[in-house]
mmCIF file of C-alpha atoms in Angstrom:
data_model
loop_
_atom_site.group_PDB
_atom_site.id
_atom_site.type_symbol
_atom_site.label_atom_id
_atom_site.label_comp_id
_atom_site.label_asym_id
_atom_site.label_seq_id
_atom_site.Cartn_x
_atom_site.Cartn_y
_atom_site.Cartn_z
ATOM 1 C CA MET A 1 0.000 0.000 0.000
ATOM 2 C CA GLY A 2 1.379 3.405 -0.989
ATOM 3 C CA THR A 3 1.222 6.780 0.657
ATOM 4 C CA PRO A 4 -2.384 7.923 1.196
ATOM 5 C CA ALA A 5 -3.654 10.504 -1.310
ATOM 6 C CA ARG A 6 -4.621 12.820 1.557
ATOM 7 C CA LYS A 7 -1.019 12.984 2.788
ATOM 8 C CA ASN A 8 0.279 13.473 -0.750
ATOM 9 C CA ILE A 9 -2.212 16.313 -1.265
ATOM 10 C CA LEU A 10 -1.179 18.065 1.955
ATOM 11 C CA ASP A 11 2.507 17.636 1.107
ATOM 12 C CA ASN A 12 1.819 19.063 -2.356
ATOM 13 C CA ILE A 13 0.226 22.163 -0.826
ATOM 14 C CA SER A 14 3.462 22.878 1.036
ATOM 15 C CA THR A 15 5.565 22.292 -2.071
ATOM 16 C CA THR A 16 3.237 24.431 -4.186
ATOM 17 C CA LEU A 17 3.240 27.358 -1.743
ATOM 18 C CA SER A 18 7.040 27.237 -1.580
ATOM 19 C CA THR A 19 7.215 27.982 -5.316
ATOM 20 C CA ILE A 20 5.687 31.445 -4.846
ATOM 21 C CA THR A 21 8.708 33.627 -5.559
ATOM 22 C CA THR A 22 9.323 36.613 -7.787
ATOM 23 C CA GLY A 23 11.996 34.480 -9.481
ATOM 24 C CA ASN A 24 9.200 32.124 -10.584
ATOM 25 C CA GLY A 25 7.190 35.020 -12.019
ATOM 26 C CA TYR A 26 4.930 35.741 -9.053
ATOM 27 C CA ASN A 27 4.369 39.113 -7.358
ATOM 28 C CA THR A 28 5.494 37.835 -3.964
ATOM 29 C CA THR A 29 8.343 35.829 -2.503
ATOM 30 C CA VAL A 30 6.955 33.817 0.400
ATOM 31 C CA ALA A 31 9.521 33.627 3.201
ATOM 32 C CA THR A 32 7.970 30.822 5.260
ATOM 33 C CA VAL A 33 5.443 28.017 4.697
ATOM 34 C CA GLU A 34 4.273 25.911 7.645
ATOM 35 C CA ALA A 35 1.646 23.210 8.138
ATOM 36 C CA VAL A 36 0.100 25.072 11.063
ATOM 37 C CA GLY A 37 -2.112 28.088 11.671
ATOM 38 C CA LYS A 38 -0.677 31.034 13.610
ATOM 39 C CA THR A 39 -1.746 34.546 14.469
ATOM 40 C CA TRP A 40 0.248 37.479 13.092
ATOM 41 C CA ALA A 41 1.720 38.003 16.574
ATOM 42 C CA ASP A 42 3.127 34.446 16.574
ATOM 43 C CA VAL A 43 5.057 34.964 13.328
ATOM 44 C CA GLY A 44 8.327 36.882 13.520
ATOM 45 C CA SER A 45 8.725 39.781 11.107
ATOM 46 C CA GLY A 46 11.650 38.021 9.389
ATOM 47 C CA ALA A 47 9.354 35.094 8.588
ATOM 48 C CA LYS A 48 6.872 37.257 6.651
ATOM 49 C CA PRO A 49 5.379 36.894 4.124
ATOM 50 C CA TRP A 50 4.275 33.767 5.981
ATOM 51 C CA ILE A 51 1.677 31.192 4.935
ATOM 52 C CA GLY A 52 0.322 28.471 7.180
ATOM 53 C CA TYR A 53 -2.198 25.828 6.185
ATOM 54 C CA ALA A 54 -4.320 23.229 7.930
ATOM 55 C CA PRO A 55 -6.970 20.716 6.911
ATOM 56 C CA VAL A 56 -10.214 21.682 8.636
ATOM 57 C CA ARG A 57 -12.793 19.102 7.562
ATOM 58 C CA GLU A 58 -13.593 16.367 5.082
ATOM 59 C CA SER A 59 -16.910 15.390 3.561
ATOM 60 C CA PHE A 60 -17.602 11.976 2.037
ATOM 61 C CA GLU A 61 -19.939 10.952 -0.778
ATOM 62 C CA TYR A 62 -20.307 7.187 -1.219
ATOM 63 C CA PHE A 63 -20.767 5.602 -4.641
ATOM 64 C CA PRO A 64 -21.341 2.019 -5.796
ATOM 65 C CA GLY A 65 -18.256 -0.079 -6.405
ATOM 66 C CA ASP A 66 -16.461 0.951 -3.199
ATOM 67 C CA GLN A 67 -15.764 4.493 -4.466
ATOM 68 C CA ILE A 68 -15.802 7.453 -2.076
ATOM 69 C CA ARG A 69 -15.538 11.044 -3.285
ATOM 70 C CA VAL A 70 -13.843 13.073 -0.558
ATOM 71 C CA VAL A 71 -13.760 16.857 -0.354
ATOM 72 C CA LEU A 72 -10.901 18.016 1.858
ATOM 73 C CA SER A 73 -11.310 21.596 3.045
ATOM 74 C CA VAL A 74 -8.051 23.385 3.778
ATOM 75 C CA THR A 75 -7.576 26.825 5.302
ATOM 76 C CA LEU A 76 -4.566 28.955 4.414
ATOM 77 C CA ILE A 77 -3.581 31.812 6.716
ATOM 78 C CA ALA A 78 -1.207 34.462 5.395
ATOM 79 C CA HIS A 79 0.539 37.281 7.247
ATOM 80 C CA MET A 80 2.669 40.046 5.831
ATOM 81 C CA SER A 81 4.229 43.254 6.973
ATOM 82 C CA GLY A 82 4.282 46.667 5.349
ATOM 83 C CA THR A 83 4.954 50.288 6.147
ATOM 84 C CA THR A 84 1.483 51.681 5.367
ATOM 85 C CA GLN A 85 -2.050 50.347 5.083
ATOM 86 C CA SER A 86 -1.909 50.869 1.321
ATOM 87 C CA ASP A 87 1.389 48.942 1.116
ATOM 88 C CA ARG A 88 -0.016 46.031 3.144
ATOM 89 C CA SER A 89 -3.243 45.993 1.130
ATOM 90 C CA THR A 90 -1.304 45.890 -2.137
ATOM 91 C CA LYS A 91 0.899 43.079 -0.843
ATOM 92 C CA LEU A 92 -2.116 41.054 0.332
ATOM 93 C CA ASN A 93 -3.889 41.481 -3.005
ATOM 94 C CA ASN A 94 -0.722 40.534 -4.905
ATOM 95 C CA LEU A 95 -0.420 37.429 -2.736
ATOM 96 C CA LEU A 96 -4.046 36.525 -3.441
ATOM 97 C CA ASP A 97 -3.339 36.769 -7.177
ATOM 98 C CA ASP A 98 -0.300 34.532 -6.632
ATOM 99 C CA LEU A 99 -2.321 31.956 -4.661
ATOM 100 C CA ILE A 100 -4.993 31.765 -7.343
ATOM 101 C CA ALA A 101 -2.328 31.365 -10.026
ATOM 102 C CA VAL A 102 -0.164 28.810 -8.206
ATOM 103 C CA PHE A 103 -3.053 26.523 -7.251
ATOM 104 C CA ASN A 104 -4.281 26.525 -10.852
ATOM 105 C CA VAL A 105 -0.933 25.352 -12.238
ATOM 106 C CA ASP A 106 -1.853 21.792 -11.214
ATOM 107 C CA THR A 107 -5.382 21.415 -9.830
ATOM 108 C CA THR A 108 -4.810 17.647 -9.445
ATOM 109 C CA ARG A 109 -2.161 18.163 -6.725
ATOM 110 C CA ASN A 110 0.351 16.059 -8.646
ATOM 111 C CA GLY A 111 -2.233 13.515 -9.792
ATOM 112 C CA ASN A 112 -3.738 12.867 -6.349
ATOM 113 C CA ALA A 113 -6.911 14.960 -6.670
ATOM 114 C CA ILE A 114 -9.807 15.554 -9.025
ATOM 115 C CA SER A 115 -9.883 19.302 -8.445
ATOM 116 C CA THR A 116 -8.662 22.198 -6.331
ATOM 117 C CA THR A 117 -10.995 25.146 -5.848
ATOM 118 C CA ILE A 118 -10.470 28.318 -3.826
ATOM 119 C CA THR A 119 -13.886 28.884 -2.250
ATOM 120 C CA SER A 120 -13.528 32.040 -0.138
ATOM 121 C CA VAL A 121 -11.115 34.744 0.959
ATOM 122 C CA GLU A 122 -11.128 37.103 3.924
ATOM 123 C CA THR A 123 -8.594 39.874 4.450
ATOM 124 C CA ASP A 124 -8.093 42.791 6.802
ATOM 125 C CA GLU A 125 -6.703 44.810 3.871
ATOM 126 C CA GLY A 126 -3.710 45.744 6.018
ATOM 127 C CA SER A 127 -5.782 47.393 8.748
ATOM 128 C CA PRO A 128 -4.205 50.505 10.276
ATOM 129 C CA ASP A 129 -4.847 48.929 13.699
ATOM 130 C CA ALA A 130 -2.792 45.811 12.905
ATOM 131 C CA ASN A 131 0.610 47.084 14.119
ATOM 132 C CA GLY A 132 2.157 47.100 10.636
ATOM 133 C CA PHE A 133 0.892 43.674 9.618
ATOM 134 C CA GLY A 134 -1.791 42.440 7.231
ATOM 135 C CA SER A 135 -3.547 39.085 7.247
ATOM 136 C CA MET A 136 -5.632 36.958 4.921
ATOM 137 C CA VAL A 137 -7.567 33.697 5.281
ATOM 138 C CA VAL A 138 -8.137 31.592 2.169
ATOM 139 C CA ASN A 139 -10.401 28.542 2.149
ATOM 140 C CA MET A 140 -10.159 25.892 -0.522
ATOM 141 C CA ASP A 141 -11.688 22.521 -1.307
ATOM 142 C CA ILE A 142 -9.724 19.655 -2.793
ATOM 143 C CA ALA A 143 -11.726 16.714 -4.150
ATOM 144 C CA TYR A 144 -10.242 13.241 -4.495
ATOM 145 C CA ILE A 145 -11.374 9.626 -4.798
ATOM 146 C CA ARG A 146 -10.653 6.844 -2.355
ATOM 147 C CA THR A 147 -12.065 3.424 -1.429
ATOM 148 C CA GLN A 148 -13.062 2.153 1.985
ATOM 149 C CA SER A 149 -9.590 0.750 2.523
ATOM 150 C CA ALA A 150 -7.200 2.998 0.568
ATOM 151 C CA SER A 151 -6.786 6.262 -1.280
#
């Protein structure tokens, strides 16, 4: 039995996020990617732009022939720093463009999923009350197929 698709998908998210650099044609160079959620206060300024991610739930749809369609919901949390609210807002919006682009390069998560869909985004737009930091929460669903005994 090989590595479960769910683990491969989560590992691919980390690898995918790590490719967000200006050298790869994106607007942002992500300094740190972690498989954990943190508040902006828990992330050192040298680690920003920072992206954390965590699986939050899974839904299952059962089909004949021992097939199960799973939708894995994952939340990304991003923190960045900037000198002004406008600067932070621009950086957050550039990062959102980068996230949409990078997750559409391979929506199958290296052949382990049927689809990857960003479903919602929330941002503070670099609030002036955020002590020089801006934050964003991105929710996405990743669908894949498994059986009762393996994925």
